[in-house]
Short mmCIF file of C-alpha atoms in Angstrom, two decimals:
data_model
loop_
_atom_site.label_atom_id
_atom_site.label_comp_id
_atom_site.label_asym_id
_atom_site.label_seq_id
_atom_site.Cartn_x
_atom_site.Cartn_y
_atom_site.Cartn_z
CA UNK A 1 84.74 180.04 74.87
CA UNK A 2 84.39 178.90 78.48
CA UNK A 3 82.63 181.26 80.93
CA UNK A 4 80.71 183.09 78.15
CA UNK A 5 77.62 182.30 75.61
CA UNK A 6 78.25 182.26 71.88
CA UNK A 7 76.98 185.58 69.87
CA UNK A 8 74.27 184.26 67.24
CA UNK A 9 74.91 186.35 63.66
CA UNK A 10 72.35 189.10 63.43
CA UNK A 11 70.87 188.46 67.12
CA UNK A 12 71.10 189.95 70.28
CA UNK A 13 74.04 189.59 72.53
CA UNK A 14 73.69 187.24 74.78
CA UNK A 15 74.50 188.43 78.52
CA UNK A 16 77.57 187.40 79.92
CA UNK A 17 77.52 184.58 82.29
CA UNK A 18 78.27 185.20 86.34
CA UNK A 19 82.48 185.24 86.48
CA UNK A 20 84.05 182.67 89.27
CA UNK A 21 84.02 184.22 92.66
CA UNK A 22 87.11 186.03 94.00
CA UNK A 23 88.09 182.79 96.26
CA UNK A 24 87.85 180.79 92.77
CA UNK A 25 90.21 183.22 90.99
CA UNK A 26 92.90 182.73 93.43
CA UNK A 27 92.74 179.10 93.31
CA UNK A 28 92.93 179.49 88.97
CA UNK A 29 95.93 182.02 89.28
CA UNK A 30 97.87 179.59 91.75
CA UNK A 31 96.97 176.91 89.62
CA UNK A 32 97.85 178.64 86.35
CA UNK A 33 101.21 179.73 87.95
CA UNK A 34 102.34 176.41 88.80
CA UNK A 35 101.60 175.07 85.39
CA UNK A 36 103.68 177.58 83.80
CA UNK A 37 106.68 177.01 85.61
CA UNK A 38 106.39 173.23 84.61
CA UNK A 39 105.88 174.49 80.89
CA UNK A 40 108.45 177.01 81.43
CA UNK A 41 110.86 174.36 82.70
CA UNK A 42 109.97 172.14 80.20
CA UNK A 43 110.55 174.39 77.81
CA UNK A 44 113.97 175.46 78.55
CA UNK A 45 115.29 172.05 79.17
CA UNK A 46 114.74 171.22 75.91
CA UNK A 47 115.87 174.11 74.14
CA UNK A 48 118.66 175.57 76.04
CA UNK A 49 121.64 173.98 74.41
CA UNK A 50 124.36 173.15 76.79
CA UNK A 51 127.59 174.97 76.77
CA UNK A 52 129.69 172.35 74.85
CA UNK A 53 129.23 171.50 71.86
CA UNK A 54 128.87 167.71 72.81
CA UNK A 55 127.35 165.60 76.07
CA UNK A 56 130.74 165.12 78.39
CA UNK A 57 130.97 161.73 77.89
CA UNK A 58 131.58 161.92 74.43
CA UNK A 59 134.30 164.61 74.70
CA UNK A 60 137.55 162.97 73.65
CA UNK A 61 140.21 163.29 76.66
CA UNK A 62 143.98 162.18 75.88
CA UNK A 63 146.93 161.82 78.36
CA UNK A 64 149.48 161.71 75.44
CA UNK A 65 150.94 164.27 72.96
CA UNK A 66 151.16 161.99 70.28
CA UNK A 67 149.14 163.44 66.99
CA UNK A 68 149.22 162.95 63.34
CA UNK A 69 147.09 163.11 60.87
CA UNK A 70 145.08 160.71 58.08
CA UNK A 71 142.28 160.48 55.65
CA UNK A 72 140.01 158.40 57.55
CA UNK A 73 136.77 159.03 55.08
CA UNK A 74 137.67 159.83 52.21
CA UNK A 75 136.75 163.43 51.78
CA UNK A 76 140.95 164.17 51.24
CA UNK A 77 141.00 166.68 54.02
CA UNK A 78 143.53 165.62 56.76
CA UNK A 79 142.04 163.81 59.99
CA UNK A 80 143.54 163.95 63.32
CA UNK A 81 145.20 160.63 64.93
CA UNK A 82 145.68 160.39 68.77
CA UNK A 83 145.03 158.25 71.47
CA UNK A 84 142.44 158.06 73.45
CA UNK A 85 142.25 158.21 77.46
CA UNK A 86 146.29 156.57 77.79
CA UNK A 87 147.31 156.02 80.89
CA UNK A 88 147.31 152.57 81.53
CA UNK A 89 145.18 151.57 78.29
CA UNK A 90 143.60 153.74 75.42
CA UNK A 91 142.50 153.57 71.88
CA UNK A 92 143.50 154.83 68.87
CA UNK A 93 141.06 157.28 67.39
CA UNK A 94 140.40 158.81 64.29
CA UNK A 95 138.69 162.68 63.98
CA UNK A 96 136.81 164.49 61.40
CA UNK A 97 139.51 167.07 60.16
CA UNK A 98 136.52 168.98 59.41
CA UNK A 99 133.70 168.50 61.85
CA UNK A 100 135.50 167.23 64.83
CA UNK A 101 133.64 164.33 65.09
CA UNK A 102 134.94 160.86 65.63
CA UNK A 103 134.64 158.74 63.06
CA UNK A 104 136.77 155.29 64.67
CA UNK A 105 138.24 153.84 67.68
CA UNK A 106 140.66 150.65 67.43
CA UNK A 107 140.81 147.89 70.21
CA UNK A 108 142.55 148.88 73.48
CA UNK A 109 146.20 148.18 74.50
CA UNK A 110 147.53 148.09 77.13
CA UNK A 111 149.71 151.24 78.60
CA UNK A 112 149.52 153.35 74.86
CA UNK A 113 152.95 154.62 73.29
CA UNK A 114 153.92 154.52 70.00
CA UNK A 115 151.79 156.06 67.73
CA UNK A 116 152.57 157.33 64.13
CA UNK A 117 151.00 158.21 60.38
CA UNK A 118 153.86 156.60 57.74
CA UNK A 119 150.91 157.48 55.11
CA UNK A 120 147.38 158.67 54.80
CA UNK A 121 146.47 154.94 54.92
CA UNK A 122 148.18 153.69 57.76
CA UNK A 123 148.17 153.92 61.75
CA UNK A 124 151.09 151.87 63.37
CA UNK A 125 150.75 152.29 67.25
CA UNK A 126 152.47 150.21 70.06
CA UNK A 127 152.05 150.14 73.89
CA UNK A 128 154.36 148.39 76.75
CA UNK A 129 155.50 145.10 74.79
CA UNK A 130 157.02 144.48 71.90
CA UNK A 131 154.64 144.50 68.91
CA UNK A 132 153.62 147.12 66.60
CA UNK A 133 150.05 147.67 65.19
CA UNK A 134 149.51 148.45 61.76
CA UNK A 135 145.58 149.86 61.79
CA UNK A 136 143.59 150.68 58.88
CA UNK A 137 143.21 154.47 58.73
CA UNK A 138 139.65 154.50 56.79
CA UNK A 139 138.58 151.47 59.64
CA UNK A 140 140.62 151.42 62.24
CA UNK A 141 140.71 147.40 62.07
CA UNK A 142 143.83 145.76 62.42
CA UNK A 143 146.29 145.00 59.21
CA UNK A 144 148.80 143.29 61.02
CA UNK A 145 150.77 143.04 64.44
CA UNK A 146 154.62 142.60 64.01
CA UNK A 147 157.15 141.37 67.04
CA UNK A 148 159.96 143.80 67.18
CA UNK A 149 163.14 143.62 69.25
CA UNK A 150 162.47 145.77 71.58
CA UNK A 151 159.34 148.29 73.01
CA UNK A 152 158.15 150.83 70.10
CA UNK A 153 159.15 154.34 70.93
CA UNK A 154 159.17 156.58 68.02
CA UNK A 155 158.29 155.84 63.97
CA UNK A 156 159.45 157.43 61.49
CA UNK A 157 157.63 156.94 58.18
CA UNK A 158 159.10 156.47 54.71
CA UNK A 159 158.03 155.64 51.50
CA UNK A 160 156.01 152.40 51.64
CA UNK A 161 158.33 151.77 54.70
CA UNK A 162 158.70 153.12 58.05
CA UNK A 163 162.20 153.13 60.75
CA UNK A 164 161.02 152.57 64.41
CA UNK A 165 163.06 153.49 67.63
CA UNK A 166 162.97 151.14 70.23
CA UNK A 167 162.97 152.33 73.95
CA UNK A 168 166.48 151.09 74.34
CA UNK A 169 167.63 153.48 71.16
CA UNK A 170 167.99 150.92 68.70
CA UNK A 171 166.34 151.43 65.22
CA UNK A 172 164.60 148.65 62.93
CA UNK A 173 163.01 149.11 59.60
CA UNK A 174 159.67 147.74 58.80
CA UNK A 175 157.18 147.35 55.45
CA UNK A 176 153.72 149.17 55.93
CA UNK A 177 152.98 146.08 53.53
CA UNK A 178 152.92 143.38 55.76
CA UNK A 179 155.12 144.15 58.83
CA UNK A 180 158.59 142.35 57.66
CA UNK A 181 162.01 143.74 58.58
CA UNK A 182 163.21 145.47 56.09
CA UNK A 183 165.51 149.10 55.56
CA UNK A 184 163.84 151.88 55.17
CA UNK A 185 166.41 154.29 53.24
CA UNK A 186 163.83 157.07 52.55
CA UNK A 187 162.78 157.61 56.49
CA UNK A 188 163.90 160.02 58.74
CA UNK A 189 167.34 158.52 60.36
CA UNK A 190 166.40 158.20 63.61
CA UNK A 191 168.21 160.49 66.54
CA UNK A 192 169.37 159.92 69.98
CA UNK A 193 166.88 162.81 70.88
CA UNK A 194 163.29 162.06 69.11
CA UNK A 195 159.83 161.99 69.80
CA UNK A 196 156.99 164.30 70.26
CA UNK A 197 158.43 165.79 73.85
CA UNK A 198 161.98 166.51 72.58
CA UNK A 199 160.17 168.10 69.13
CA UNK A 200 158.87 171.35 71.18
CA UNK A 201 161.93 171.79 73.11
CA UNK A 202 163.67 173.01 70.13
CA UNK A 203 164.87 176.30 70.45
CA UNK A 204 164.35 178.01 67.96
CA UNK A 205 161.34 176.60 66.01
CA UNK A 206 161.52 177.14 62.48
CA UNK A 207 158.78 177.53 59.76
CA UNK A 208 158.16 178.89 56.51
CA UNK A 209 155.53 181.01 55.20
CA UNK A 210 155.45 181.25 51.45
CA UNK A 211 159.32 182.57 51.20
CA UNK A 212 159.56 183.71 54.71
CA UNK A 213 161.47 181.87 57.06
CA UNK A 214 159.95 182.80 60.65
CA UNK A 215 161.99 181.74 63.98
CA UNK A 216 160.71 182.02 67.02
CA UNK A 217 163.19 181.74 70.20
CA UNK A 218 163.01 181.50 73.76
CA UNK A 219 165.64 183.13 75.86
CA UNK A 220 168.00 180.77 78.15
CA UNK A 221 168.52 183.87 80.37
CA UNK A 222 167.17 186.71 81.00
CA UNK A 223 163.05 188.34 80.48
CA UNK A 224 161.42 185.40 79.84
CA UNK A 225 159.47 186.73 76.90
CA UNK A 226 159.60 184.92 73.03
CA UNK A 227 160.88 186.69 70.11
CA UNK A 228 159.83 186.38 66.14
CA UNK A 229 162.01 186.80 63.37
CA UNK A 230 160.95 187.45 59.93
CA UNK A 231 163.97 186.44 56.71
CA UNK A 232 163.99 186.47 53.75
CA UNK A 233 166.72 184.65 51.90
CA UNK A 234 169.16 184.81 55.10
CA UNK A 235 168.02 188.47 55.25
CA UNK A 236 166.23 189.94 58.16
CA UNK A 237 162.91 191.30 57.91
CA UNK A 238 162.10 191.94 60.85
CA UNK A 239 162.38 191.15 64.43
CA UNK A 240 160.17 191.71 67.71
CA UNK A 241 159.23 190.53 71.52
CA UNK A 242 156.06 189.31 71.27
CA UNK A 243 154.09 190.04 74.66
CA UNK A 244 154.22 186.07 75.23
CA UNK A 245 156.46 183.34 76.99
CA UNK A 246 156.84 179.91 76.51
CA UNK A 247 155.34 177.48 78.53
CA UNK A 248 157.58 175.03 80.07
CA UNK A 249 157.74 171.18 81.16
CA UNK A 250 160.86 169.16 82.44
CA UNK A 251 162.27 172.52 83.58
CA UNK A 252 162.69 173.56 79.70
CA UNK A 253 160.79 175.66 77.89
CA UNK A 254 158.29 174.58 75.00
CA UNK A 255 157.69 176.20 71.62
CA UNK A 256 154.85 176.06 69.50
CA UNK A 257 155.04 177.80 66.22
CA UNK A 258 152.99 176.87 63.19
CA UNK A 259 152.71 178.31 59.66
CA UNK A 260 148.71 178.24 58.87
CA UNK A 261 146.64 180.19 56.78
CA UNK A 262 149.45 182.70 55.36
CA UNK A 263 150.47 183.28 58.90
CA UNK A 264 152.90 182.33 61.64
CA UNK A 265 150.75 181.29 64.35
CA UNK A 266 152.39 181.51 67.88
CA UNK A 267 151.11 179.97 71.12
CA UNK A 268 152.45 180.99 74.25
CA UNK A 269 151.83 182.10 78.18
CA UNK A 270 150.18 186.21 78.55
CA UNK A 271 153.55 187.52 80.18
CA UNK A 272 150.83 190.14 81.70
CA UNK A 273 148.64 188.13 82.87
CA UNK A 274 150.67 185.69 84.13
CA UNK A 275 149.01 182.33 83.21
CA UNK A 276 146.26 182.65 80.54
CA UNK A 277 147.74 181.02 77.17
CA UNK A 278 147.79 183.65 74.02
CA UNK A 279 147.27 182.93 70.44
CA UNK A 280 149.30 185.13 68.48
CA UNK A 281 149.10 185.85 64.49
CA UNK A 282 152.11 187.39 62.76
CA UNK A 283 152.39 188.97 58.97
CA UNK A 284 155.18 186.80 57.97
CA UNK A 285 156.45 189.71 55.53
CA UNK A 286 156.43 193.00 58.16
CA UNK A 287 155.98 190.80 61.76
CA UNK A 288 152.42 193.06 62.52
CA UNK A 289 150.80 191.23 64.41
CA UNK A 290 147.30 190.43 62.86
CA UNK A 291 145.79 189.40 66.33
CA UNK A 292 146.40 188.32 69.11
CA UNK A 293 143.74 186.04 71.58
CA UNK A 294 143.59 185.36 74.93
CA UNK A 295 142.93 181.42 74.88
CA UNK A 296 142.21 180.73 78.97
CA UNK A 297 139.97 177.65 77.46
CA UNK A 298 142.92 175.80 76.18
CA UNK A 299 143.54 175.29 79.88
CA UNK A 300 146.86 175.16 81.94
CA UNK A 301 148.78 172.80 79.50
CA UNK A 302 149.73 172.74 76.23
CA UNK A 303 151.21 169.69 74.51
CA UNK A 304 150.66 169.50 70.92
CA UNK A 305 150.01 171.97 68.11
CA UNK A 306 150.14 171.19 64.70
CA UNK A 307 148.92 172.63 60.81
CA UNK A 308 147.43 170.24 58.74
CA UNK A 309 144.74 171.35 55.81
CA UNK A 310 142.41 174.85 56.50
CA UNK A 311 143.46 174.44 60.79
CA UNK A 312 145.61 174.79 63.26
CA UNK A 313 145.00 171.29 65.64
CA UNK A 314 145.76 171.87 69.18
CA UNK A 315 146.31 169.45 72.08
CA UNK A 316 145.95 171.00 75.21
CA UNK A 317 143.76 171.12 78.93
CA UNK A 318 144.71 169.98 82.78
CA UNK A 319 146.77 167.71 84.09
CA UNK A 320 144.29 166.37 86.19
CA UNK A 321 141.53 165.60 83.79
CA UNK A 322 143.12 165.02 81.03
CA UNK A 323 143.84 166.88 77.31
CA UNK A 324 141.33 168.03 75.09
CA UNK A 325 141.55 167.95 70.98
CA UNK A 326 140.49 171.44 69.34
CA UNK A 327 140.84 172.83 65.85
CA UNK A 328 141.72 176.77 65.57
CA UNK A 329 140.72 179.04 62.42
CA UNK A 330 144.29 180.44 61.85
CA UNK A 331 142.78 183.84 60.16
CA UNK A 332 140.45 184.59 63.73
CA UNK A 333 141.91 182.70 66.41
CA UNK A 334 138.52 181.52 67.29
CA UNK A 335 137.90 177.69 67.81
CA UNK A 336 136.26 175.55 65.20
CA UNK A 337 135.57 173.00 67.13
CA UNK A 338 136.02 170.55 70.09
CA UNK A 339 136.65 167.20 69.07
CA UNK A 340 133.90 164.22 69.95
CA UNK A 341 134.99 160.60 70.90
CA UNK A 342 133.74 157.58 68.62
CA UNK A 343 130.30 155.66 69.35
CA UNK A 344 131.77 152.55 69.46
CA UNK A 345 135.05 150.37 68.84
#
């Protein structure tokens, strides 16, 4: 050891050696100090993880409500579809269901519309002209492009088939085959009202929990606070205000109920607070709520919620910067995860 002689085994101690001078101790302590703040800088760069779960330029961002859902590797859990970016051009990306990473992301197109799962195999998505995409949902790679007579809108999948709504409100059938014009008897007929925005407008929402039929309305006049139903073969259960309201875009209100995990899941405006969105958990049998979470980091606007598999999937964040992809564990509330763009194309 510096500064002092070794002890020989079974001789004398040796006498310590003359210690630095008091000037020379300063100058070790000042140099000492420094050195651990560069160590101690060092060291918590590296291991203080950042906040998100992901570097910011890998967090997926959306400008579009569109979402639905694939198995993109295999592991038959559902995976989230949406676009990515979309306001003048975006990609189509594909989401582990389960970790939140991205696993694809198709070639761009230009000003992103139409986007749609007719099976767990298939991704048809459109933008401002005429053709339709048909991507491979374990790829992302193009199938085939088809020229339809108008702009895609809406799709409506069938059974190896699919109807799509053009922007003028005709309807055309197509094969997920190879893109021909066909009829598509076993899709949805298509409405003069469709599409993701008109889908959360409806008032009530309907779902069902095992045989409980759970509505949830919004009033047209009145306190602006949601109720919950609970019935049970057209017979009431039960029925309560929930200490929620409904958000609202276009000067309507929009309603987001899901039936996850044995529960109706409600998510809705704090009518206390005033602003922070709620998560809300209701017994579909006696309408107790089983919790209820204050969700201020879904952000100001929420766009898309859907069940698919052990989560609820939820679309929401700023208008400014764009929407964020999360999954929610219907039994806590809590959130899962964030999602996390793709590499690469």
């Amino acid at each position: 050891m510096a500064g002092a002689a070794a002890a020989q085994p079974g001789g004398p101690v040796a006498a310590p050696a003359p210690g630095p001078t008091r000037a020379v101790k300063a100058l070790l302590a000042v140099a000492m100090a420094a050195v651990g703040v560069g160590f101690g800088a060092m060291f918590f760069a590296r291991v203080e993880p950042p906040r998100e779960t992901a570097p910011r330029a890998r967090q997926l961002s959306t400008q579009l409500d569109t979402l639905c859902f694939v198995d993109a590797n295999g592991d038959d859990a559902p995976d989230p579809v949406l676009w990515q970016d979309g306001k003048t051009r975006g990609r189509v990306v594909a989401i582990d269901g389960r970790s939140g990473q991205g696993i694809w992301a198709s070639q761009e197109l230009e000003r992103p519309d139409a986007l749609a799962c007719p099976d767990l195999s298939t991704v048809l998505a459109g933008g401002e002209n005429t053709t339709l995409h048909a991507l491979d949902a374990r790829t992302g790679k193009a199938r085939w492009a088809a020229s339809l007579p108008g702009v895609p809108d809406e799709v409506a999948g069938g059974e190896g088939c699919a109807t799509v709504v053009m922007k003028d409100g005709a309807a055309t059938g197509i094969k997920l085959e190879g893109g021909e014009v066909a009829d598509c008897p076993t899709a949805p007929q298509p409405s003069a009202i469709t599409g993701h925005f008109w889908e959360r407008k409806k008032n009530p929402q309907v779902v069902h929990v095992g045989d409980v039929e759970v509505a949830l309305t919004a009033p047209t006049e009145g306190p602006p606070r949601l109720t919950a139903e609970g019935r049970r073969g057209g017979t009431s259960l039960w029925k309560k205000e929930l200490p929620a309201h409904a958000p609202r875009s276009g000067g309507r209100p929009d309603l987001f109920l899901v039936a996850s995990g044995g529960a109706a899941i409600v998510l809705g405006i704090d009518a206390v607070g005033g602003n922070e969105l709620r998560i809300i958990a209701l017994d579909p049998a006696s309408g107790a709520s089983r919790y209820e979470r204050a969700a201020g980091y879904l952000g100001d606007r929420l766009v898309a919620a859907k069940a698919a598999g052990p989560y609820v999937y939820v679309v929401s964040g700023a208008a400014v910067s764009g929407a964020a992809l999360r999954a929610i564990d219907p039994a806590t509330g809590d959130t899962a995860w964030r999602a996390t763009a793709p590499l690469s194309p």
